[in-house]
PDB file of C-alpha atoms in Angstrom:
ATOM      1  CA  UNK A  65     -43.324-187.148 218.818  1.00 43.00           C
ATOM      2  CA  UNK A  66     -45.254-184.655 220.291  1.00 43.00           C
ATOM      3  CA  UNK A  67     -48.022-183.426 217.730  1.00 44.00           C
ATOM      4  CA  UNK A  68     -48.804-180.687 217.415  1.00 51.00           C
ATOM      5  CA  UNK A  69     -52.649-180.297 215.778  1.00 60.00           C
ATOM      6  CA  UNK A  70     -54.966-182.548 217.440  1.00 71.00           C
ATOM      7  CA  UNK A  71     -56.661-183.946 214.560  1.00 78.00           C
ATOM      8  CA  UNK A  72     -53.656-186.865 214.566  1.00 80.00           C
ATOM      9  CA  UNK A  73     -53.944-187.552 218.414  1.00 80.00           C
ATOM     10  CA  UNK A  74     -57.701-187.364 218.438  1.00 83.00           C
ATOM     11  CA  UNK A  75     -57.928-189.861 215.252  1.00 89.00           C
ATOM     12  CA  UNK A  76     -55.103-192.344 216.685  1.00 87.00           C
ATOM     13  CA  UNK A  77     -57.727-192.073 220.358  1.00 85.00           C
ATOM     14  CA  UNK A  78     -60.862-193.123 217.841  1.00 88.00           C
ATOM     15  CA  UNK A  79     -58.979-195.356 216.123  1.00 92.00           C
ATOM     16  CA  UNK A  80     -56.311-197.123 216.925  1.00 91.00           C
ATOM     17  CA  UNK A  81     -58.307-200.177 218.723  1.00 91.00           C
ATOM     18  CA  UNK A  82     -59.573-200.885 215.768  1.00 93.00           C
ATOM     19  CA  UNK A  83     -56.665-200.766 213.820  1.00 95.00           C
ATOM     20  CA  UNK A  84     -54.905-204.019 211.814  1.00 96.00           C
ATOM     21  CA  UNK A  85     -51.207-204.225 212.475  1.00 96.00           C
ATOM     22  CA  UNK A  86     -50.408-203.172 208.908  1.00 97.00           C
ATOM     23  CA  UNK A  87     -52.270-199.867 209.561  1.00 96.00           C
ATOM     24  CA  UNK A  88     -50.809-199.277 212.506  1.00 95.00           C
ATOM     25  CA  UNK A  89     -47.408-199.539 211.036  1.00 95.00           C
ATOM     26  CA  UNK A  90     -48.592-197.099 208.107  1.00 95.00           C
ATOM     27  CA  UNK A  91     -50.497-194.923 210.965  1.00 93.00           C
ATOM     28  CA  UNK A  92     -46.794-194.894 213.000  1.00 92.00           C
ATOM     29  CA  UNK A  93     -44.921-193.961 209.855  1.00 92.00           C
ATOM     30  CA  UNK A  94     -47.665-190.856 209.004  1.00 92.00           C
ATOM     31  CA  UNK A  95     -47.323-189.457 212.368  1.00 88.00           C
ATOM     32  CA  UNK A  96     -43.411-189.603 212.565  1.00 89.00           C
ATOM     33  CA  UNK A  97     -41.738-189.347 208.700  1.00 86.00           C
ATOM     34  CA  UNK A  98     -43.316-185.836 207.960  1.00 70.00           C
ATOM     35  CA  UNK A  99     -41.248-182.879 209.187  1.00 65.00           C
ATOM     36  CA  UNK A 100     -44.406-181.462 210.269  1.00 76.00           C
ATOM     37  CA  UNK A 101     -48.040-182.433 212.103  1.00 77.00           C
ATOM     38  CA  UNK A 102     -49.585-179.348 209.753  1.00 83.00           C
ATOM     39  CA  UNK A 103     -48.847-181.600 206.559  1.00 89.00           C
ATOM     40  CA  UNK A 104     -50.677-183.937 207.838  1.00 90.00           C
ATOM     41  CA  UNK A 105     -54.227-181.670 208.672  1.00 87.00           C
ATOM     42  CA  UNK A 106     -53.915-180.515 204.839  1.00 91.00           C
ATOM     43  CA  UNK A 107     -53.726-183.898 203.533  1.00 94.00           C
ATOM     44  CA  UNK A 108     -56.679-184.767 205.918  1.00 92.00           C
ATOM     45  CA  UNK A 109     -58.657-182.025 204.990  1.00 92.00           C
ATOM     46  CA  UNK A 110     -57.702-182.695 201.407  1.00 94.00           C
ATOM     47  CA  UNK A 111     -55.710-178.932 201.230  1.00 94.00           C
ATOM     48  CA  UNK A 112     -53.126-180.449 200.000  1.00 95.00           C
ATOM     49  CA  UNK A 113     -52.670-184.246 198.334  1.00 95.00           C
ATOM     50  CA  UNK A 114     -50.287-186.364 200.496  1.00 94.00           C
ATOM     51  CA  UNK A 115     -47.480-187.875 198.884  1.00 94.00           C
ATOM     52  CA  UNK A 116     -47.360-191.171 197.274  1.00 94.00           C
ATOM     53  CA  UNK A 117     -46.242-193.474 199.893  1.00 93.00           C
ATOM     54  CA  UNK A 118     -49.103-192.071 202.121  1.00 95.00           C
ATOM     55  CA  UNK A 119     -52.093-192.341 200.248  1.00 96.00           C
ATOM     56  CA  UNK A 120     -53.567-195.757 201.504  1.00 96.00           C
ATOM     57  CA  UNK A 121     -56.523-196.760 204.048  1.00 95.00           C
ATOM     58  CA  UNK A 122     -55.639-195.232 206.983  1.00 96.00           C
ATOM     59  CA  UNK A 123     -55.226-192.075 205.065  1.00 96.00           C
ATOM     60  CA  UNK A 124     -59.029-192.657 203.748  1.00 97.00           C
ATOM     61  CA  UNK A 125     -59.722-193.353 207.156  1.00 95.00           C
ATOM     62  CA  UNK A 126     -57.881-190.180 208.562  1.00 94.00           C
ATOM     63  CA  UNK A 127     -59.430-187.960 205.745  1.00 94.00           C
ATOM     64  CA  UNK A 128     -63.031-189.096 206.760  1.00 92.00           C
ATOM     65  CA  UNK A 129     -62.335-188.682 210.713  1.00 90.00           C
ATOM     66  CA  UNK A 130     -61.324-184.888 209.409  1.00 89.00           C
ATOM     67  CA  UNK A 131     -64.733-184.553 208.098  1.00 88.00           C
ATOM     68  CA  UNK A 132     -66.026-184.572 211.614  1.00 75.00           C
ATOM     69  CA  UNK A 133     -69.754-185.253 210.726  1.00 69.00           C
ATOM     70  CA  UNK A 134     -70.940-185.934 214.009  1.00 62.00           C
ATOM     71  CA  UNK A 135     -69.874-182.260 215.059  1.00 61.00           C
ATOM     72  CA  UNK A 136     -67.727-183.149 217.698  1.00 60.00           C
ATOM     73  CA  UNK A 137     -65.550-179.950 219.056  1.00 54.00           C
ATOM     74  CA  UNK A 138     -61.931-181.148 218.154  1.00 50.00           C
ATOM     75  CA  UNK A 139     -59.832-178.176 219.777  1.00 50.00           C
ATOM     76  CA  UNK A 140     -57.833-180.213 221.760  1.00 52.00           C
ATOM     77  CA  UNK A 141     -55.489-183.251 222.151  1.00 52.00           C
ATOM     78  CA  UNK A 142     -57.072-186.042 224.219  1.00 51.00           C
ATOM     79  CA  UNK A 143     -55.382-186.766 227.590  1.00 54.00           C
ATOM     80  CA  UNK A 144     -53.116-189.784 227.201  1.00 53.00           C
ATOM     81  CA  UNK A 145     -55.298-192.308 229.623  1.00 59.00           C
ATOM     82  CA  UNK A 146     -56.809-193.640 226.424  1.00 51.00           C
ATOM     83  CA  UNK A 147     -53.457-195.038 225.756  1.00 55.00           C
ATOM     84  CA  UNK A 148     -54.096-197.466 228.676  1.00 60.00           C
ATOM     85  CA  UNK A 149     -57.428-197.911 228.388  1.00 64.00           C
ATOM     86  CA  UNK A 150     -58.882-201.992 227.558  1.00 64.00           C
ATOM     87  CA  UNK A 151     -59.878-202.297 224.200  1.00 60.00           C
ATOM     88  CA  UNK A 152     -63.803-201.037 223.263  1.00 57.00           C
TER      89      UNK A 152
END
């Protein structure tokens, strides 16, 4: 899956350490049931309301990443070493 917005990448690069199994499983089915990445950003920005089967924690926890209140500039998709990278 290649997304497309970087709110998903940068959120799974935050996150995803930190993460049980079970949300990882719900985090995997997020970022590869919708037909499209921009679904996601509404429901994270709370544009839009997700669907039933994804409104759960990591959802909460996606939706308060969005709010970005440490200012960070999000305006592009992390480079994939953090995928190799020891847990934090």
């Amino acid at each position: 899956l290649i997304l497309l917005h970087p709110l998903p990448s940068l959120f799974a690069k935050e996150n995803l350490h930190r993460m049980s199994e079970q949300q990882l499983n719900l985090y995997d089915r997020l970022i590869n049931e919708p037909s499209n990445d921009w679904d996601i950003y509404y429901w994270a920005t709370e544009a839009k309301p997700p669907p039933a089967e994804f409104e759960n924690d990591v959802m909460a926890m996606l939706r308060e990443f969005a709010k970005n209140k440490k200012k960070e500039q999000r305006l592009r998709q992390p480079d994939l070493e953090y995928l190799f990278e020891p847990p934090r």
